[in-house]
PDB file of C-alpha atoms in Angstrom:
ATOM      1  CA  MET A  24     123.754 107.115  85.551  1.00 61.00           C
ATOM      2  CA  ALA A  25     121.079 104.549  86.042  1.00 80.00           C
ATOM      3  CA  GLY A  26     119.829 104.025  89.640  1.00 88.00           C
ATOM      4  CA  GLU A  27     121.057 107.713  91.024  1.00 92.00           C
ATOM      5  CA  PRO A  28     118.694 109.408  92.702  1.00 92.00           C
ATOM      6  CA  THR A  29     117.510 112.497  90.597  1.00 92.00           C
ATOM      7  CA  TYR A  30     114.523 114.246  92.244  1.00 92.00           C
ATOM      8  CA  ILE A  31     112.364 114.235  95.319  1.00 94.00           C
ATOM      9  CA  GLU A  32     108.677 114.849  95.396  1.00 91.00           C
ATOM     10  CA  LEU A  33     106.966 115.855  98.761  1.00 91.00           C
ATOM     11  CA  GLY A  34     103.406 115.139  98.933  1.00 90.00           C
ATOM     12  CA  VAL A  35     101.761 116.789 101.772  1.00 90.00           C
ATOM     13  CA  PRO A  36      98.297 117.972 102.619  1.00 92.00           C
ATOM     14  CA  ASP A  37      99.349 121.723 102.902  1.00 91.00           C
ATOM     15  CA  ARG A  38     102.281 122.795 100.619  1.00 89.00           C
ATOM     16  CA  ASP A  39     102.859 126.310 102.127  1.00 87.00           C
ATOM     17  CA  THR A  40     103.212 124.712 105.605  1.00 90.00           C
ATOM     18  CA  ALA A  41     105.525 122.208 104.348  1.00 89.00           C
ATOM     19  CA  LYS A  42     107.577 124.853 102.525  1.00 87.00           C
ATOM     20  CA  ALA A  43     107.564 126.782 105.775  1.00 88.00           C
ATOM     21  CA  PHE A  44     108.611 123.815 108.109  1.00 89.00           C
ATOM     22  CA  TYR A  45     111.680 122.704 105.839  1.00 89.00           C
ATOM     23  CA  GLY A  46     112.881 126.110 104.719  1.00 88.00           C
ATOM     24  CA  ALA A  47     113.093 126.600 108.656  1.00 88.00           C
ATOM     25  CA  LEU A  48     114.662 123.545 109.376  1.00 85.00           C
ATOM     26  CA  PHE A  49     117.182 122.912 106.548  1.00 86.00           C
ATOM     27  CA  GLY A  50     117.458 126.651 105.168  1.00 87.00           C
ATOM     28  CA  TRP A  51     116.112 125.419 101.699  1.00 87.00           C
ATOM     29  CA  GLN A  52     115.457 128.397  99.552  1.00 82.00           C
ATOM     30  CA  LEU A  53     112.486 128.046  97.011  1.00 80.00           C
ATOM     31  CA  THR A  54     113.354 128.240  93.621  1.00 84.00           C
ATOM     32  CA  GLY A  55     109.764 128.395  92.384  1.00 76.00           C
ATOM     33  CA  PRO A  56     106.358 128.191  93.636  1.00 77.00           C
ATOM     34  CA  GLY A  57     106.807 124.473  94.294  1.00 84.00           C
ATOM     35  CA  GLN A  58     110.479 123.708  94.379  1.00 89.00           C
ATOM     36  CA  ALA A  59     113.635 123.927  96.499  1.00 90.00           C
ATOM     37  CA  ASP A  60     117.220 123.011  95.077  1.00 87.00           C
ATOM     38  CA  THR A  61     119.719 121.495  97.263  1.00 87.00           C
ATOM     39  CA  ALA A  62     123.263 121.003  96.329  1.00 84.00           C
ATOM     40  CA  GLY A  63     122.417 117.340  95.164  1.00 86.00           C
ATOM     41  CA  LEU A  64     118.658 117.194  94.320  1.00 89.00           C
ATOM     42  CA  SER A  65     115.828 119.349  93.790  1.00 91.00           C
ATOM     43  CA  ILE A  66     112.715 118.763  95.961  1.00 93.00           C
ATOM     44  CA  GLY A  67     109.360 119.385  94.503  1.00 92.00           C
ATOM     45  CA  PHE A  68     106.616 120.477  96.796  1.00 91.00           C
ATOM     46  CA  HIS A  69     102.742 119.660  95.993  1.00 87.00           C
ATOM     47  CA  GLY A  70      99.905 120.079  98.297  1.00 90.00           C
ATOM     48  CA  GLY A  71      96.479 118.209  98.598  1.00 90.00           C
ATOM     49  CA  ASP A  72      98.282 114.808  98.956  1.00 87.00           C
ATOM     50  CA  PRO A  73      96.892 112.745 102.080  1.00 87.00           C
ATOM     51  CA  SER A  74      99.580 110.314 101.802  1.00 82.00           C
ATOM     52  CA  ALA A  75     102.003 112.833 103.263  1.00 86.00           C
ATOM     53  CA  LEU A  76     105.347 111.496 102.029  1.00 88.00           C
ATOM     54  CA  PHE A  77     108.726 111.852 100.477  1.00 91.00           C
ATOM     55  CA  GLU A  78     109.085 110.023  96.980  1.00 91.00           C
ATOM     56  CA  VAL A  79     112.567 109.455  95.669  1.00 94.00           C
ATOM     57  CA  PHE A  80     112.967 109.403  91.732  1.00 95.00           C
ATOM     58  CA  PHE A  81     115.685 107.292  90.391  1.00 95.00           C
ATOM     59  CA  ALA A  82     117.327 107.707  87.023  1.00 94.00           C
ATOM     60  CA  VAL A  83     116.870 104.936  84.405  1.00 94.00           C
ATOM     61  CA  ASP A  84     118.368 104.821  80.757  1.00 95.00           C
ATOM     62  CA  ASP A  85     115.099 103.150  79.238  1.00 96.00           C
ATOM     63  CA  LEU A  86     111.902 103.782  81.072  1.00 96.00           C
ATOM     64  CA  ASP A  87     109.772 101.288  79.269  1.00 97.00           C
ATOM     65  CA  ALA A  88     112.301  98.563  79.837  1.00 95.00           C
ATOM     66  CA  SER A  89     112.660  99.588  83.581  1.00 96.00           C
ATOM     67  CA  LEU A  90     108.962  99.570  84.098  1.00 95.00           C
ATOM     68  CA  ALA A  91     108.690  96.018  82.664  1.00 95.00           C
ATOM     69  CA  ARG A  92     111.322  94.964  84.983  1.00 96.00           C
ATOM     70  CA  VAL A  93     109.567  96.272  87.998  1.00 96.00           C
ATOM     71  CA  ARG A  94     106.708  94.288  86.953  1.00 95.00           C
ATOM     72  CA  GLU A  95     108.912  91.180  86.541  1.00 95.00           C
ATOM     73  CA  LEU A  96     110.262  91.566  89.796  1.00 95.00           C
ATOM     74  CA  GLY A  97     106.676  91.735  91.528  1.00 95.00           C
ATOM     75  CA  GLY A  98     106.481  95.553  91.707  1.00 94.00           C
ATOM     76  CA  GLN A  99     103.674  97.820  90.415  1.00 96.00           C
ATOM     77  CA  VAL A 100     103.568 100.920  88.073  1.00 97.00           C
ATOM     78  CA  HIS A 101     100.838 103.142  89.420  1.00 95.00           C
ATOM     79  CA  GLY A 102      99.138 105.414  86.781  1.00 90.00           C
ATOM     80  CA  GLU A 103     100.063 106.624  83.575  1.00 93.00           C
ATOM     81  CA  LEU A 104     103.495 107.490  82.232  1.00 95.00           C
ATOM     82  CA  HIS A 105     104.355 111.147  82.055  1.00 96.00           C
ATOM     83  CA  ASP A 106     106.281 113.340  79.798  1.00 96.00           C
ATOM     84  CA  SER A 107     107.058 116.583  81.297  1.00 93.00           C
ATOM     85  CA  PRO A 108     109.013 119.298  79.432  1.00 92.00           C
ATOM     86  CA  GLY A 109     112.241 119.960  81.310  1.00 88.00           C
ATOM     87  CA  PHE A 110     111.966 117.066  83.724  1.00 90.00           C
ATOM     88  CA  GLY A 111     111.630 114.055  81.190  1.00 94.00           C
ATOM     89  CA  ARG A 112     109.525 110.863  80.989  1.00 97.00           C
ATOM     90  CA  TRP A 113     108.583 109.409  84.466  1.00 97.00           C
ATOM     91  CA  ALA A 114     106.218 106.907  86.249  1.00 97.00           C
ATOM     92  CA  GLU A 115     105.447 106.357  89.797  1.00 95.00           C
ATOM     93  CA  CYS A 116     105.885 102.748  90.977  1.00 95.00           C
ATOM     94  CA  ALA A 117     106.069 100.466  94.076  1.00 95.00           C
ATOM     95  CA  ASP A 118     108.301  97.672  94.860  1.00 93.00           C
ATOM     96  CA  ASP A 119     107.120  94.232  95.962  1.00 94.00           C
ATOM     97  CA  GLN A 120     106.398  95.276  99.553  1.00 86.00           C
ATOM     98  CA  GLY A 121     104.493  98.399  98.473  1.00 91.00           C
ATOM     99  CA  VAL A 122     107.206 101.101  98.982  1.00 90.00           C
ATOM    100  CA  ARG A 123     106.626 104.164  96.506  1.00 90.00           C
ATOM    101  CA  PHE A 124     109.238 105.278  94.322  1.00 93.00           C
ATOM    102  CA  GLY A 125     109.694 106.979  91.026  1.00 94.00           C
ATOM    103  CA  LEU A 126     111.684 106.054  87.629  1.00 95.00           C
ATOM    104  CA  ARG A 127     112.932 108.976  85.534  1.00 96.00           C
ATOM    105  CA  GLN A 128     114.388 109.037  81.970  1.00 95.00           C
ATOM    106  CA  VAL A 129     115.815 112.268  81.425  1.00 85.00           C
TER     107      VAL A 129
END
């Protein structure tokens, strides 16, 4: 269903430190070198990100149309479109106030 959160990306300066912290806090078990799966969402961990933030990815039926709509509403599309095997097509965006989020077409 479009608009449902489908994935969370956690960008931090040190991925291993974040994995240890959130694993101890929430009991998250890692399912790969950079991912933990919860009952509702998967969380990807990546290091080397000075922004240090959670970014929520929302499901869309048509990524191209959704990105056009983001721009129409005064938002921005950051970087390139990506097509990742097993994850789908996705892009990083920001709303009209600069809040980051992702759109994902599975």
